[in-house]
């Protein structure tokens, strides 16, 4: 064997030893709740539903924004029309914009503080305490009345409430008025449900998330009443029981493990939680209701941690990538 060939073999063996050493020192351990394999720490089990549903028909729900004017405005304003959008504004600067399927309402107070209420701040807010001006249930009853006036049924909605303390709002954004929010705010993230499971839709075309800032109905409520309301992506869904079987959750785990085993970086990953839901998938001109597993993932790097979500088809095990 010539000297050059010996050197090449030696280099290849040395690379092999380095690779074996690296993979033998990656996280491979077992615990009661999680199993770590290579870069990804997974959950072994998830709570599967007893029954699953498919949709016979799905159509975007019509809403009647004009019916909310009397509830939202304390004084008469002026209405104008821009393209297909109706705009109603009062002398204080409070504005309602709506069409047949969406609505945005904001007071001057919300317009001042909107930059301070971020998704990250909301997710750190408590959901247990009540604020001094009213219990959460009282605020929710008022919201239900307004939604039903707009012909939005409330029996298939689920409310998540985040208590936003005055300290969460930057002081420079607090305005001096009867609605200054000195007692704090309730932020309601409201979703449709099917058999108590959340309905998830495609947010901004490419984003899938169950974060409060992606809920189809979002409402900020203070001692002065509703400061902000956003409604979009509501659907009329005619469902029926489906006889198809869900793929075993272990198969979902295999997909996740394989995907993350292909990554070449120094990050580590952990599945923090899972949730079963229904995703409205755009299929050309029609929409399909797909049972899915929402996988909540935390990525850890040397600098910081990130949290995000992935969706997997609960019938096929394939990841839903937009």
Coordinates of C-alpha atoms in Angstrom, one line a residue:
X1 CA 0.0 0.0 0.0
X2 CA 1.5 3.3 -1.0
X3 CA 2.0 6.2 1.4
X4 CA -0.7 8.4 -0.1
X5 CA -3.3 5.8 0.2
X6 CA -2.3 5.1 3.9
X7 CA -2.7 8.8 4.6
X8 CA -6.2 9.0 3.0
X9 CA -7.3 5.9 5.0
X10 CA -5.9 7.5 8.2
X11 CA -7.8 10.8 7.6
X12 CA -11.1 8.9 6.9
X13 CA -10.7 6.9 10.1
X14 CA -10.0 10.0 12.1
X15 CA -13.1 11.7 10.7
X16 CA -15.2 8.6 11.6
X17 CA -13.8 8.6 15.2
X18 CA -14.8 12.3 15.5
X19 CA -18.3 11.7 14.2
X20 CA -18.8 8.7 16.5
X21 CA -17.6 10.7 19.5
X22 CA -20.0 13.6 18.7
X23 CA -23.1 11.4 18.3
X24 CA -22.3 9.4 21.4
X25 CA -22.2 12.6 23.5
X26 CA -25.5 14.0 22.2
X27 CA -28.5 13.9 24.5
X28 CA -29.7 10.3 24.7
X29 CA -31.5 9.7 28.0
X30 CA -34.9 8.6 29.3
X31 CA -37.2 10.2 31.9
X32 CA -40.8 9.5 33.1
X33 CA -42.4 12.1 30.8
X34 CA -40.1 12.7 27.9
X35 CA -37.7 10.7 25.8
X36 CA -34.6 12.4 24.3
X37 CA -33.1 11.0 21.2
X38 CA -30.3 12.9 19.4
X39 CA -31.4 16.6 19.1
X40 CA -35.1 16.3 19.9
X41 CA -36.8 15.5 23.3
X42 CA -40.2 14.2 22.5
X43 CA -43.4 13.3 24.4
X44 CA -44.1 9.6 24.3
X45 CA -47.9 9.9 24.7
X46 CA -50.7 12.3 23.8
X47 CA -54.4 12.4 24.7
X48 CA -56.3 11.3 21.6
X49 CA -60.0 12.2 21.1
X50 CA -62.6 9.4 21.2
X51 CA -64.3 10.6 18.0
X52 CA -63.1 12.6 15.0
X53 CA -65.1 14.7 12.6
X54 CA -64.8 15.7 8.9
X55 CA -66.7 18.5 7.2
X56 CA -69.4 18.1 4.6
X57 CA -69.2 21.8 3.7
X58 CA -67.1 24.7 4.8
X59 CA -68.0 28.3 4.0
X60 CA -66.8 31.7 5.3
X61 CA -69.2 33.0 7.8
X62 CA -71.0 36.3 7.1
X63 CA -71.0 38.9 9.9
X64 CA -73.1 41.9 10.3
X65 CA -70.8 44.7 11.5
X66 CA -73.4 47.4 11.3
X67 CA -75.3 45.7 14.1
X68 CA -72.4 46.4 16.5
X69 CA -72.4 50.2 16.0
X70 CA -75.0 50.9 18.8
X71 CA -73.0 48.7 21.2
X72 CA -69.6 50.1 20.5
X73 CA -70.3 53.9 20.0
X74 CA -71.6 56.2 22.7
X75 CA -72.2 59.0 20.2
X76 CA -73.3 59.2 16.6
X77 CA -70.6 59.1 14.0
X78 CA -70.2 59.3 10.2
X79 CA -70.2 56.4 7.8
X80 CA -68.2 56.2 4.6
X81 CA -67.5 53.4 2.1
X82 CA -64.1 52.7 0.5
X83 CA -64.2 50.0 -2.1
X84 CA -66.0 47.1 -0.3
X85 CA -65.1 48.3 3.2
X86 CA -67.5 50.3 5.4
X87 CA -65.9 52.8 7.8
X88 CA -67.7 54.3 10.7
X89 CA -65.9 57.0 12.8
X90 CA -67.0 59.3 15.6
X91 CA -65.6 62.7 16.7
X92 CA -63.3 61.1 19.3
X93 CA -61.4 59.1 16.7
X94 CA -62.9 55.7 17.5
X95 CA -63.1 53.7 14.3
X96 CA -65.1 50.7 13.0
X97 CA -64.1 49.1 9.7
X98 CA -66.1 46.1 8.4
X99 CA -67.2 44.2 5.3
X100 CA -69.3 41.0 5.0
X101 CA -66.8 38.6 6.6
X102 CA -64.4 40.7 8.8
X103 CA -64.4 43.6 11.2
X104 CA -61.9 45.8 13.1
X105 CA -62.8 48.3 15.8
X106 CA -60.4 50.4 17.8
X107 CA -60.7 53.3 20.2
X108 CA -58.2 56.1 20.5
X109 CA -56.9 54.4 23.7
X110 CA -56.0 51.2 21.8
X111 CA -54.5 53.2 19.0
X112 CA -52.1 54.7 21.6
X113 CA -51.1 51.4 23.4
X114 CA -51.3 48.9 20.5
X115 CA -47.5 48.7 20.1
X116 CA -47.1 47.8 23.8
X117 CA -49.4 44.7 23.6
X118 CA -47.3 42.1 21.9
X119 CA -47.8 38.4 21.5
X120 CA -44.9 37.7 23.8
X121 CA -46.3 40.0 26.6
X122 CA -49.8 38.4 26.3
X123 CA -48.4 34.8 26.6
X124 CA -46.7 35.9 29.9
X125 CA -49.9 37.3 31.3
X126 CA -51.9 35.6 34.0
X127 CA -55.3 34.1 33.1
X128 CA -56.5 33.4 36.7
X129 CA -57.1 36.7 38.4
X130 CA -60.0 39.2 38.0
X131 CA -59.5 42.9 37.7
X132 CA -61.1 45.3 40.1
X133 CA -63.5 46.9 37.7
X134 CA -65.3 43.7 36.7
X135 CA -65.0 39.9 36.8
X136 CA -64.0 38.2 33.5
X137 CA -67.5 36.6 33.3
X138 CA -69.2 40.0 33.1
X139 CA -66.9 41.2 30.3
X140 CA -67.6 37.9 28.5
X141 CA -71.3 38.3 28.8
X142 CA -71.1 41.7 27.2
X143 CA -69.0 40.4 24.4
X144 CA -71.4 37.5 23.8
X145 CA -74.2 40.0 23.4
X146 CA -72.3 42.0 20.7
X147 CA -71.3 38.9 18.8
X148 CA -74.8 37.5 18.8
X149 CA -76.1 40.8 17.5
X150 CA -73.7 40.4 14.6
X151 CA -75.3 36.9 14.1
X152 CA -72.2 35.1 15.3
X153 CA -73.3 32.0 17.4
X154 CA -71.3 31.8 20.7
X155 CA -72.1 28.2 21.7
X156 CA -69.2 26.9 19.6
X157 CA -66.6 29.4 20.7
X158 CA -64.0 29.0 23.4
X159 CA -62.5 32.0 25.3
X160 CA -59.0 32.4 26.5
X161 CA -58.6 35.4 28.7
X162 CA -55.2 37.2 29.5
X163 CA -55.1 39.7 32.3
X164 CA -52.9 42.6 31.1
X165 CA -51.7 44.7 34.1
X166 CA -51.0 48.4 33.7
X167 CA -47.3 47.6 34.2
X168 CA -47.4 45.6 31.0
X169 CA -48.1 48.9 29.0
X170 CA -45.3 51.4 28.5
X171 CA -46.1 54.5 30.6
X172 CA -45.5 56.8 27.6
X173 CA -48.4 55.1 25.9
X174 CA -50.9 55.7 28.7
X175 CA -53.3 58.5 27.8
X176 CA -55.2 60.7 30.2
X177 CA -58.9 59.8 29.7
X178 CA -61.7 58.0 31.3
X179 CA -60.5 54.8 29.5
X180 CA -56.8 55.1 30.4
X181 CA -56.7 51.5 31.5
X182 CA -55.3 52.3 34.9
X183 CA -57.1 49.2 36.3
X184 CA -55.6 47.0 33.6
X185 CA -57.2 45.1 30.6
X186 CA -58.7 41.8 29.7
X187 CA -57.5 40.4 26.4
X188 CA -59.8 37.8 25.0
X189 CA -58.6 35.4 22.3
X190 CA -61.6 33.5 21.0
X191 CA -61.6 30.5 18.7
X192 CA -64.2 28.2 17.1
X193 CA -64.3 24.6 18.4
X194 CA -65.5 21.3 17.2
X195 CA -66.3 18.8 19.9
X196 CA -64.3 21.1 22.3
X197 CA -61.2 21.0 20.0
X198 CA -59.8 24.2 18.5
X199 CA -60.3 25.1 14.9
X200 CA -57.0 26.3 13.4
X201 CA -56.6 28.3 10.2
X202 CA -53.9 29.6 8.0
X203 CA -52.8 32.9 9.4
X204 CA -51.3 35.5 7.0
X205 CA -51.0 32.8 4.3
X206 CA -47.9 31.1 5.7
X207 CA -48.2 31.1 9.5
X208 CA -49.8 28.5 11.7
X209 CA -50.2 29.2 15.4
X210 CA -52.5 28.9 18.4
X211 CA -51.0 32.1 19.9
X212 CA -53.5 34.6 21.2
X213 CA -52.5 37.1 18.5
X214 CA -53.7 34.7 15.8
X215 CA -57.2 34.0 17.2
X216 CA -60.0 34.8 14.7
X217 CA -61.7 37.0 17.3
X218 CA -59.6 39.2 19.5
X219 CA -60.9 41.7 22.0
X220 CA -59.3 44.1 24.5
X221 CA -61.6 45.1 27.3
X222 CA -61.0 47.8 30.0
X223 CA -63.0 49.6 32.6
X224 CA -64.4 51.7 29.8
X225 CA -65.6 48.8 27.8
X226 CA -64.2 47.3 24.5
X227 CA -61.1 49.1 23.3
X228 CA -60.3 46.8 20.4
X229 CA -62.1 44.1 18.5
X230 CA -60.9 42.1 15.5
X231 CA -63.0 39.5 13.7
X232 CA -61.9 37.4 10.6
X233 CA -61.6 33.8 9.4
X234 CA -64.8 32.5 10.9
X235 CA -66.4 29.6 9.2
X236 CA -69.7 27.8 8.9
X237 CA -68.7 24.1 9.2
X238 CA -71.2 21.3 8.6
X239 CA -69.6 18.3 10.3
X240 CA -70.1 14.6 10.4
X241 CA -68.5 11.8 12.3
X242 CA -65.6 10.2 10.6
X243 CA -64.9 6.5 10.8
X244 CA -61.2 6.8 9.8
X245 CA -58.7 5.9 12.5
X246 CA -56.0 8.2 13.7
X247 CA -52.4 7.2 13.1
X248 CA -50.7 6.0 16.3
X249 CA -49.0 9.0 18.0
X250 CA -45.7 7.0 18.0
X251 CA -45.7 7.4 14.2
X252 CA -45.9 11.2 14.6
X253 CA -42.9 11.0 17.0
X254 CA -40.9 9.0 14.4
X255 CA -41.6 11.8 11.8
X256 CA -40.5 14.5 14.3
X257 CA -37.3 12.6 15.3
X258 CA -36.3 11.9 11.7
X259 CA -36.8 15.6 10.7
X260 CA -34.7 16.9 13.6
X261 CA -32.0 14.3 13.1
X262 CA -31.3 15.8 9.7
X263 CA -30.5 19.2 11.1
X264 CA -26.8 20.2 11.4
X265 CA -26.6 22.8 14.1
X266 CA -25.8 23.2 17.8
X267 CA -29.4 23.7 18.9
X268 CA -31.4 21.3 21.1
X269 CA -35.1 20.8 20.8
X270 CA -37.9 19.7 23.1
X271 CA -41.6 19.0 22.6
X272 CA -43.2 20.9 25.4
X273 CA -46.8 19.9 24.7
X274 CA -49.2 18.6 22.2
X275 CA -52.8 19.5 21.4
X276 CA -55.4 17.9 19.1
X277 CA -57.4 20.2 16.8
X278 CA -58.9 20.7 13.4
X279 CA -57.1 22.6 10.6
X280 CA -58.9 24.3 7.7
X281 CA -56.7 23.4 4.7
X282 CA -57.0 25.4 1.6
X283 CA -57.4 23.0 -1.4
X284 CA -57.7 25.3 -4.4
X285 CA -61.2 26.7 -4.4
X286 CA -62.4 24.4 -1.7
X287 CA -61.5 23.9 1.9
X288 CA -61.0 20.7 3.8
X289 CA -61.2 20.0 7.6
X290 CA -58.2 18.0 8.7
X291 CA -57.7 16.5 12.1
X292 CA -54.2 17.5 13.3
X293 CA -51.7 17.3 16.2
X294 CA -50.3 20.7 17.2
X295 CA -46.8 20.2 18.4
X296 CA -45.4 22.9 20.7
X297 CA -41.6 23.0 20.4
X298 CA -38.9 24.8 22.3
X299 CA -35.5 25.4 20.6
X300 CA -32.5 26.2 22.8
X301 CA -29.4 27.8 21.5
X302 CA -26.4 29.3 23.3
X303 CA -27.9 32.7 23.0
X304 CA -31.6 32.3 23.7
X305 CA -34.7 30.1 23.5
X306 CA -37.4 30.1 20.8
X307 CA -40.9 28.6 20.9
X308 CA -43.0 27.6 17.9
X309 CA -45.6 25.2 16.7
X310 CA -45.8 22.5 14.0
X311 CA -48.9 20.7 12.6
X312 CA -49.0 17.0 11.7
X313 CA -51.9 15.4 9.9
X314 CA -53.4 13.0 12.5
X315 CA -54.6 10.6 9.8
X316 CA -51.4 10.3 7.7
X317 CA -48.7 11.5 10.1
X318 CA -47.4 14.0 7.5
X319 CA -46.3 17.4 8.6
X320 CA -48.5 20.2 7.2
X321 CA -46.2 22.7 5.5
X322 CA -47.6 25.8 3.9

